[in-house]
Coordinates of C-alpha atoms and ligand atoms in Angstrom, one line a residue:
X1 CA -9.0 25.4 -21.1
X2 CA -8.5 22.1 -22.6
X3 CA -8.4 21.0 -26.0
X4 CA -9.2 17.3 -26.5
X5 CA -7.9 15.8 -30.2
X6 CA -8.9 13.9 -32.5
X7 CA -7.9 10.1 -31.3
X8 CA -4.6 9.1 -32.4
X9 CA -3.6 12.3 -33.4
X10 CA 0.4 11.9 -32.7
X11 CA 2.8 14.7 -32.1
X12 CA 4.5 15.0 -35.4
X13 CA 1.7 15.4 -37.6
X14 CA 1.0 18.1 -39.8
X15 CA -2.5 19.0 -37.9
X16 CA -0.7 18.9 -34.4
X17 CA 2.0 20.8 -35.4
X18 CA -0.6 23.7 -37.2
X19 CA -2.2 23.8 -34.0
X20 CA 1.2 24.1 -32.3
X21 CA 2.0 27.0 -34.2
X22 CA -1.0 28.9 -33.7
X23 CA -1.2 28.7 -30.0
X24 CA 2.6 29.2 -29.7
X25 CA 1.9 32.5 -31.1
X26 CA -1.0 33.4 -28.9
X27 CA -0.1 36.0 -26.2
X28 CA -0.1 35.6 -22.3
X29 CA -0.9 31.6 -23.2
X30 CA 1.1 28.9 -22.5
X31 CA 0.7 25.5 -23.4
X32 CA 1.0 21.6 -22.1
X33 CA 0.5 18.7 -23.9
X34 CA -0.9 15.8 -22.1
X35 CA -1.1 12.1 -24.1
X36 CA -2.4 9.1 -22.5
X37 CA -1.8 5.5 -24.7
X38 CA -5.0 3.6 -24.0
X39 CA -5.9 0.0 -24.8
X40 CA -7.7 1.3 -28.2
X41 CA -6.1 4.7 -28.8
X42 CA -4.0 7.3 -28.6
X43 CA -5.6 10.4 -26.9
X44 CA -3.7 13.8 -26.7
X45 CA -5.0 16.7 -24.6
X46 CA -3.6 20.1 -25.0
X47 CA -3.9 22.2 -21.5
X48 CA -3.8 26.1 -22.3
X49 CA -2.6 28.2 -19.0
X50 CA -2.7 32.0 -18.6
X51 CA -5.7 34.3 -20.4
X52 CA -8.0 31.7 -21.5
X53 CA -10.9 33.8 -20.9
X54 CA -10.5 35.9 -24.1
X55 CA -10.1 33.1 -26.5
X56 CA -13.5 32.0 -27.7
X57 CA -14.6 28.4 -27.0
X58 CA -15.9 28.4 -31.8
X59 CA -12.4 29.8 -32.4
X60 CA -10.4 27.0 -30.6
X61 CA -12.9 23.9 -32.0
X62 CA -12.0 25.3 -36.0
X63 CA -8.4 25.1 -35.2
X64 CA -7.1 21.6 -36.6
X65 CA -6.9 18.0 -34.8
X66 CA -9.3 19.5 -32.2
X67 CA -12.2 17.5 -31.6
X68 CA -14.1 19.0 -28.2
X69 CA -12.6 21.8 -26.3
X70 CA -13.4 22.2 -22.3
X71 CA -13.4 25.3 -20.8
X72 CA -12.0 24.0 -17.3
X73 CA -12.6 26.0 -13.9
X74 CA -9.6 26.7 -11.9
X75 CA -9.3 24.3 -9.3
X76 CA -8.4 20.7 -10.4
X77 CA -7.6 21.2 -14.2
X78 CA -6.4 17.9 -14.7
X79 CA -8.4 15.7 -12.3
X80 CA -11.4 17.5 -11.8
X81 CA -14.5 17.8 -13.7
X82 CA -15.8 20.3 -15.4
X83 CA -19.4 21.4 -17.1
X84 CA -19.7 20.0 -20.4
X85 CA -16.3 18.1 -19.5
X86 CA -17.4 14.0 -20.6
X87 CA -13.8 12.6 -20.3
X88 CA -13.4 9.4 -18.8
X89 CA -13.9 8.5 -14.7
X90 CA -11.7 5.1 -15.3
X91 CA -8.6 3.6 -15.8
X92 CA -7.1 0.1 -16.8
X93 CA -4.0 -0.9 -14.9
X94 CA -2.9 -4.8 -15.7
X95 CA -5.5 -5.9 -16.8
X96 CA -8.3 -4.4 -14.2
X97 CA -10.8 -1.8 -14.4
X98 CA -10.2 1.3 -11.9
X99 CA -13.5 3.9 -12.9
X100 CA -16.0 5.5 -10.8
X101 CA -18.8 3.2 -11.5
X102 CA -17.3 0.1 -9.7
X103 CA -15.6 -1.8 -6.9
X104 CA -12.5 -3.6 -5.9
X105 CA -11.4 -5.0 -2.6
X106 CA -7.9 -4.7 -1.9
X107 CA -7.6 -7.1 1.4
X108 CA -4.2 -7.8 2.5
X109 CA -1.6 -7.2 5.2
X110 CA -0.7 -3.8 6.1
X111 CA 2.9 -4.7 6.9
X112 CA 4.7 -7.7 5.0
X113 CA 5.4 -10.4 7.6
X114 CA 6.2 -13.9 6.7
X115 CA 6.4 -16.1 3.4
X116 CA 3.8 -18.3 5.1
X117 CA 1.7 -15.3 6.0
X118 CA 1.9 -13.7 2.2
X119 CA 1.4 -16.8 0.7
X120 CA -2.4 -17.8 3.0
X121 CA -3.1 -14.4 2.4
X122 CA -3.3 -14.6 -1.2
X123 CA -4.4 -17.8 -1.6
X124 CA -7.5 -17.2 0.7
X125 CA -8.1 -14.1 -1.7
X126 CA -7.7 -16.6 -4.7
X127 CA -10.2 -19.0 -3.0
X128 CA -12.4 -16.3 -3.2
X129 CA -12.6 -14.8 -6.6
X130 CA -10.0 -11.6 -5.9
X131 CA -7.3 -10.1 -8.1
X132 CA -5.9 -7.3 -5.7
X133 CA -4.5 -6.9 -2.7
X134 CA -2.3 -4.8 -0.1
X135 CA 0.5 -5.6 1.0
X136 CA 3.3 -3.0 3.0
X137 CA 7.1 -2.9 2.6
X138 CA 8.0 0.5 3.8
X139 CA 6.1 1.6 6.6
X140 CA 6.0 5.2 8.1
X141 CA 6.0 4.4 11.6
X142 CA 5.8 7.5 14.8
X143 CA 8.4 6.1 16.4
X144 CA 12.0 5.3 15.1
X145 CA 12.1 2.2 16.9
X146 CA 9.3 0.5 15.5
X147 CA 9.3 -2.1 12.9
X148 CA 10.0 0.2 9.3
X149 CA 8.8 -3.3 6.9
X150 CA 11.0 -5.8 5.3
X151 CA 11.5 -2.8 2.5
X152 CA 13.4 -4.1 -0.9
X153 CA 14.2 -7.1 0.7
X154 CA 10.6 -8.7 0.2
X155 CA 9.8 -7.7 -3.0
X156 CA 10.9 -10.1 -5.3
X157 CA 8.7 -12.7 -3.2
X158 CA 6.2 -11.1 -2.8
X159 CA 6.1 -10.5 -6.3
X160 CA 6.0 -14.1 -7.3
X161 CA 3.6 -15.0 -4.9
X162 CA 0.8 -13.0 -6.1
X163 CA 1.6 -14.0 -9.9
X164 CA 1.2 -17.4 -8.5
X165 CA -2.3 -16.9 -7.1
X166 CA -3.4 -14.6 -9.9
X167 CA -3.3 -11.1 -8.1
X168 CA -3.5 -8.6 -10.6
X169 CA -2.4 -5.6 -7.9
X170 CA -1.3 -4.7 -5.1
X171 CA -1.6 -1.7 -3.4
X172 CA 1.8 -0.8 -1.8
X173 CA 3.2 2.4 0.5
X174 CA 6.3 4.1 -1.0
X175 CA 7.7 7.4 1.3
X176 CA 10.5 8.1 -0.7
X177 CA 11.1 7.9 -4.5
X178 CA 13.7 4.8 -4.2
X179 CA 11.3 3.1 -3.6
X180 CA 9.4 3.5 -7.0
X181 CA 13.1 2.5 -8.2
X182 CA 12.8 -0.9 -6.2
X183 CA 9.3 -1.9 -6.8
X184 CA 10.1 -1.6 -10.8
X185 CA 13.6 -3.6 -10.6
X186 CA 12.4 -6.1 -8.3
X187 CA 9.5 -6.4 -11.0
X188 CA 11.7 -6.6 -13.9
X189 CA 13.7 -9.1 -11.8
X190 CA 10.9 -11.4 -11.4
X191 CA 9.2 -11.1 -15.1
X192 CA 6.2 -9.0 -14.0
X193 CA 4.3 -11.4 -12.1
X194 CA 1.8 -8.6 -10.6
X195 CA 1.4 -4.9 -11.0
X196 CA 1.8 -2.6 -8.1
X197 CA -0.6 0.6 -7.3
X198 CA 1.5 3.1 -5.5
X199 CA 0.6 4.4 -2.4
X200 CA 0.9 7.9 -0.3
X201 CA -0.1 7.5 2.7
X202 CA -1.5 10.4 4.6
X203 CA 1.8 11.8 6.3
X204 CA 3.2 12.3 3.0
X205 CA 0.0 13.3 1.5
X206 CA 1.6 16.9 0.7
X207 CA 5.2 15.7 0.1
X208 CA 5.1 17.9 -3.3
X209 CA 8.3 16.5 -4.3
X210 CA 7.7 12.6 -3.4
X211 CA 4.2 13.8 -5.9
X212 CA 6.3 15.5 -8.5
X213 CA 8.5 12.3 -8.7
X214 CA 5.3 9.8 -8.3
X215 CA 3.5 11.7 -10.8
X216 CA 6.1 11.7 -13.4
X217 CA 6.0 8.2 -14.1
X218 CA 3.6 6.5 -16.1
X219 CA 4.1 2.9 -15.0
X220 CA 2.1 2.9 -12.1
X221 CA -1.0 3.9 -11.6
X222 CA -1.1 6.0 -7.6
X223 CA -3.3 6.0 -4.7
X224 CA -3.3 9.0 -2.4
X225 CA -4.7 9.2 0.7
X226 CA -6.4 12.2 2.3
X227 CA -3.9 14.1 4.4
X228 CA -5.2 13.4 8.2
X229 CA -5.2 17.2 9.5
X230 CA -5.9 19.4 6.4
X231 CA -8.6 20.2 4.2
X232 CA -10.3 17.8 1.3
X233 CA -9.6 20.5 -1.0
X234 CA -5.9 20.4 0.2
X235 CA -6.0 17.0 -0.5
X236 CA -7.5 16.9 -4.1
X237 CA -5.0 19.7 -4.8
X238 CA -2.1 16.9 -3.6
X239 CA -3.7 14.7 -6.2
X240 CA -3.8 17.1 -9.1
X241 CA -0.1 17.6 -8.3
X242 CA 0.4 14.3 -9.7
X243 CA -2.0 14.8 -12.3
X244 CA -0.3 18.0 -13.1
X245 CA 3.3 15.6 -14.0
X246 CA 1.5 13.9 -16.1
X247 CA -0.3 10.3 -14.4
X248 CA -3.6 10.6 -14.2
X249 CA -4.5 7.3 -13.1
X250 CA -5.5 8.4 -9.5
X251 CA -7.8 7.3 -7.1
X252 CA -8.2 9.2 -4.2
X253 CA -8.2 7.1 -1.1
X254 CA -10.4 8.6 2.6
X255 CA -9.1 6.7 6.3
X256 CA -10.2 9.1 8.5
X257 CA -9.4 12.5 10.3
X258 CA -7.3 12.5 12.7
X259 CA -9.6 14.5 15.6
X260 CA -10.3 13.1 19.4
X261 CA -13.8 13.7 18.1
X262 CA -13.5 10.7 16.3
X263 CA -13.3 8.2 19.6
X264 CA -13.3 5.9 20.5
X265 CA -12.2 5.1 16.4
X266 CA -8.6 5.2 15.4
X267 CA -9.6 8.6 13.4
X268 CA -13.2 10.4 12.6
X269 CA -14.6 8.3 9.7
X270 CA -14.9 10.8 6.8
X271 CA -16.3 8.7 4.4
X272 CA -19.3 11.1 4.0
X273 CA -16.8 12.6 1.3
X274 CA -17.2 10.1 -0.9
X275 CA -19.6 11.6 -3.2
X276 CA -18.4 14.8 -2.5
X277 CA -15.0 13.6 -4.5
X278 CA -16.6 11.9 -7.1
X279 CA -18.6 15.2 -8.0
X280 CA -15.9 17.3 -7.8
X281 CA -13.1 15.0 -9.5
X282 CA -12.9 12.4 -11.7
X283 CA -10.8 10.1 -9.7
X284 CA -12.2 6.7 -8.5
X285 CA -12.5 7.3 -4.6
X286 CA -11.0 4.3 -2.2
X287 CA -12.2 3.6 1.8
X288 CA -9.8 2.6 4.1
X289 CA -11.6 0.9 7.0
X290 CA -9.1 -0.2 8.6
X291 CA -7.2 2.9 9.4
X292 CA -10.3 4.9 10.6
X293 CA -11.8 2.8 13.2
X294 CA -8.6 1.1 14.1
X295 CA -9.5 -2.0 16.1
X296 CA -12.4 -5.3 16.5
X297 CA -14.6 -3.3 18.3
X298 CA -18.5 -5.0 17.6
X299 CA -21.4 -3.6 17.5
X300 CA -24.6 -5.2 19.8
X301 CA -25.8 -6.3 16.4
X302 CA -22.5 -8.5 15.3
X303 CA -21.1 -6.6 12.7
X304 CA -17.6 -5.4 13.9
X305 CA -17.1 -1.3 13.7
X306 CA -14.8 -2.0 10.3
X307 CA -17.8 -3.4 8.7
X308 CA -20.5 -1.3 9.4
X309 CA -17.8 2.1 8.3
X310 CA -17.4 -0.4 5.2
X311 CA -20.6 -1.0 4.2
X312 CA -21.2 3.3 4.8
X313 CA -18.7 3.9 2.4
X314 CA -19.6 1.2 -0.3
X315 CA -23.6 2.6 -0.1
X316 CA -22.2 5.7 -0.9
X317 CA -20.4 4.7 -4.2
X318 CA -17.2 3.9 -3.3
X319 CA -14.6 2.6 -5.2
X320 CA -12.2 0.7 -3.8
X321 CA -11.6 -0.8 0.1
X322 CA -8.4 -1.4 1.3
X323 CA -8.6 -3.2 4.1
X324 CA -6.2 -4.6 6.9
X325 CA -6.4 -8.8 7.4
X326 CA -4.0 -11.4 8.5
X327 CA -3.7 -15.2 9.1
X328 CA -2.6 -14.3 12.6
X329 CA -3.0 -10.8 13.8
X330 CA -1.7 -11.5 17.2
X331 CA 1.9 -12.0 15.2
X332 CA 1.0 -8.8 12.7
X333 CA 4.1 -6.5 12.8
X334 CA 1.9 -3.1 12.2
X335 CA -1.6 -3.0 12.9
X336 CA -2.8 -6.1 14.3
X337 CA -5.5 -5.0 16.3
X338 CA -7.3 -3.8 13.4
X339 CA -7.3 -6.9 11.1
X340 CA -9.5 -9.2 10.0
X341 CA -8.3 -12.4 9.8
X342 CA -8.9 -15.5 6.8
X343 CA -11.9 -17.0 8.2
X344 CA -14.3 -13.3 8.6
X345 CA -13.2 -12.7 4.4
X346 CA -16.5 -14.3 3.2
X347 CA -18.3 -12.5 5.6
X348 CA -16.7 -9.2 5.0
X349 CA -16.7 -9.9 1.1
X350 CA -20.7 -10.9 1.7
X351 CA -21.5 -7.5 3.7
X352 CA -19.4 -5.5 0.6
X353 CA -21.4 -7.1 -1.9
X354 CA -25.0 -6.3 -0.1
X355 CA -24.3 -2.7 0.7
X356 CA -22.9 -2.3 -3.3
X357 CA -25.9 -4.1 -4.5
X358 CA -28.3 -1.5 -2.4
X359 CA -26.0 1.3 -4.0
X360 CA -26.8 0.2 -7.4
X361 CA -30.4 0.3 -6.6
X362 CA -30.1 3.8 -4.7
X363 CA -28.2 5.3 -8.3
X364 CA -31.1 3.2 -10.2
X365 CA -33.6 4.5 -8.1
X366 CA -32.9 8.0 -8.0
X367 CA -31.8 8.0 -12.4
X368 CA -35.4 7.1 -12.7
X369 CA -37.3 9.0 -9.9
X370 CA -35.4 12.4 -11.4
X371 CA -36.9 15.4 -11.9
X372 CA -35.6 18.1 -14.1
Ligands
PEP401 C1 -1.5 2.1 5.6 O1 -2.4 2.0 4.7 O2 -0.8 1.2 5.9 C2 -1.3 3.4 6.2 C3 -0.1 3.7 6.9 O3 -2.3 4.3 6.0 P1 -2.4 5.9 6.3 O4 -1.3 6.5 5.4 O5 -3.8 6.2 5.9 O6 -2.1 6.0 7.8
MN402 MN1 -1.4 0.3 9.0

């Protein structure tokens, strides 16, 4: 069960600590207070664990501060969404709009290469009207003697560069918590040029303690990709572990199974799933391209495979697309084979904005056409 407060109800209070009172003294209950400063207000929701069932929903709106109370189902307390449960699908995060109702391109390299690489990279995203981007330090790699990204090293460039073309975030793989630690010094170093969206990628999708840490801090807002062997409710459980510590500013990101019954793609394009998460949890939901098909491959009608998996995804309602390109993917240090390079962004930004245009007509479509 949830309680949601009054807004800008703060924790020392005389209502908050009534409230306190009471439900420290009811039995087999325990209690965890959630508070999330937004740009307006201060909200504060109160998470009751243990033998909610007997308290009665009348009882728990008289007590005081309480403005709406939620009687949550058990999966996906934090994240997920529940009847009668109205809370927000959306987040802000310097200065952009994550929710469930719109889009954002994240185009960018997958593995940091050179200044000159970075630096036409954001500018062509610049050029064309964009505020995030991807951009990899420490990569996961199969084998120990591939390329592992520039790591700390990069940052404080990178950094710098996307304040100086106006990118707003960037999406960026961490696999141990150090890295969190790096990413916010080498920001501090560098005055906050950018923000950075942390990301798990898919083998470390049920690292509970890498979560644990992630979801601890509030600075940064998290992207988690679907683990690539285990179940989508495995996966939205991973998210709620961050959740469950506390950040809540989640999206949920899909790049494929990992199946031979996917081939000839890099992985089995699930993106079938995104309305599937978006009904079950209130997390934005990301498409990763890129990583599903996994090379140029074109169909007879021109568009490559990434595209067309693009554009499947976006006329479902996703979120977010983070998407592999280079200046020069023949010199790519991860992933080159699957980029797009400078001169196909237009295009690919074009195709986006037709298949999200005949999404917004689907969801107008079937809001008016509904019955009952
Ligand atoms: C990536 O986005 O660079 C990446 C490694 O993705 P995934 O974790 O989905 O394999
Ligand atoms: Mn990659």
């Amino acid at each position: 069960m949830i309680l949601i407060l009054e807004p800008d109800t703060t924790t020392d209070s005389p209502e908050f600590r009534q409230l306190l009172d009471y439900l420290d003294n009811l039995p087999n209950i325990r209690h965890r207070v959630h508070q999330e400063t937004g740009v307006q207000q201060l909200l504060t929701e109160v998470y009751l664990i243990g033998d909610t069932a007997a308290l009665s929903l009348e009882d728990m709106r008289s007590l005081p501060a309480v403005e709406r109370v939620v009687r949550v189902s058990e999966e996906y307390r934090v994240l997920g969404r529940h009847r009668d449960d109205t809370r927000p699908t959306h987040f802000e995060y310097n200065g952009v709009r994550f929710g469930q109702d719109n889009l954002h391109v994240f185009a960018g390299l997958c593995a940091v290469s050179t200044r000159e690489h970075v630096e036409a990279m954001m500018r062509a995203l610049q050029v064309h009207g964009q505020v995030c981007t991807r951009m990899g330090a420490y990569k996961p790699r199969t084998s120990p003697y591939s390329f592992q990204g520039y790591g700390k090293a990069c940052l404080p460039w990178v950094f710098e560069l996307a304040g100086k073309y106006g990118i707003r975030v960037i999406a960026m793989e961490v696999t141990h918590e150090t890295h969190v630690e790096e990413v916010r010094e080498a920001l501090e170093q560098t005055g906050h040029p950018t923000g950075v969206m942390l990301q798990i990628g898919t083998r470390n999708t049920q690292n509970f303690e890498l979560l644990k840490y992630v979801g601890r801090q509030r600075d940064f807002p998290v992207l988690l990709k679907r683990g690539f062997g285990i179940t989508l409710e495995e996966s939205l459980n991973a998210a709620e572990y961050l959740a469950s510590e506390g950040n809540r500013r989640v999206i949920f990101g899909l790049r494929g199974m990992k199946t031979n019954m996917g081939d000839p793609h890099r992985n089995f394009v699930d993106f079938a799933h995104v309305p599937v998460v978006k009904r079950l949890t209130r997390m934005p939901v990301c498409i990763d391209p890129s990583h599903s098909v996994g090379s140029r491959d074109r169909a007879p009608d021109g568009l490559l495979d990434v595209l067309h998996v693009t554009a499947q995804g976006v006329i479902a309602g996703a979120n977010m697309i983070l998407v592999d390109f280079h200046p020069e993917p023949s010199k790519a240090l991860v992933d080159g084979p699957q980029a797009l390079t400078l001169e196909e962004l237009p295009a690919f930004l074009d195709d986006v904005q037709i298949a999200r245009e005949a999404y917004e007509k689907r969801a107008a479509n079937a809001a008016a056409r509904r019955v009952g």
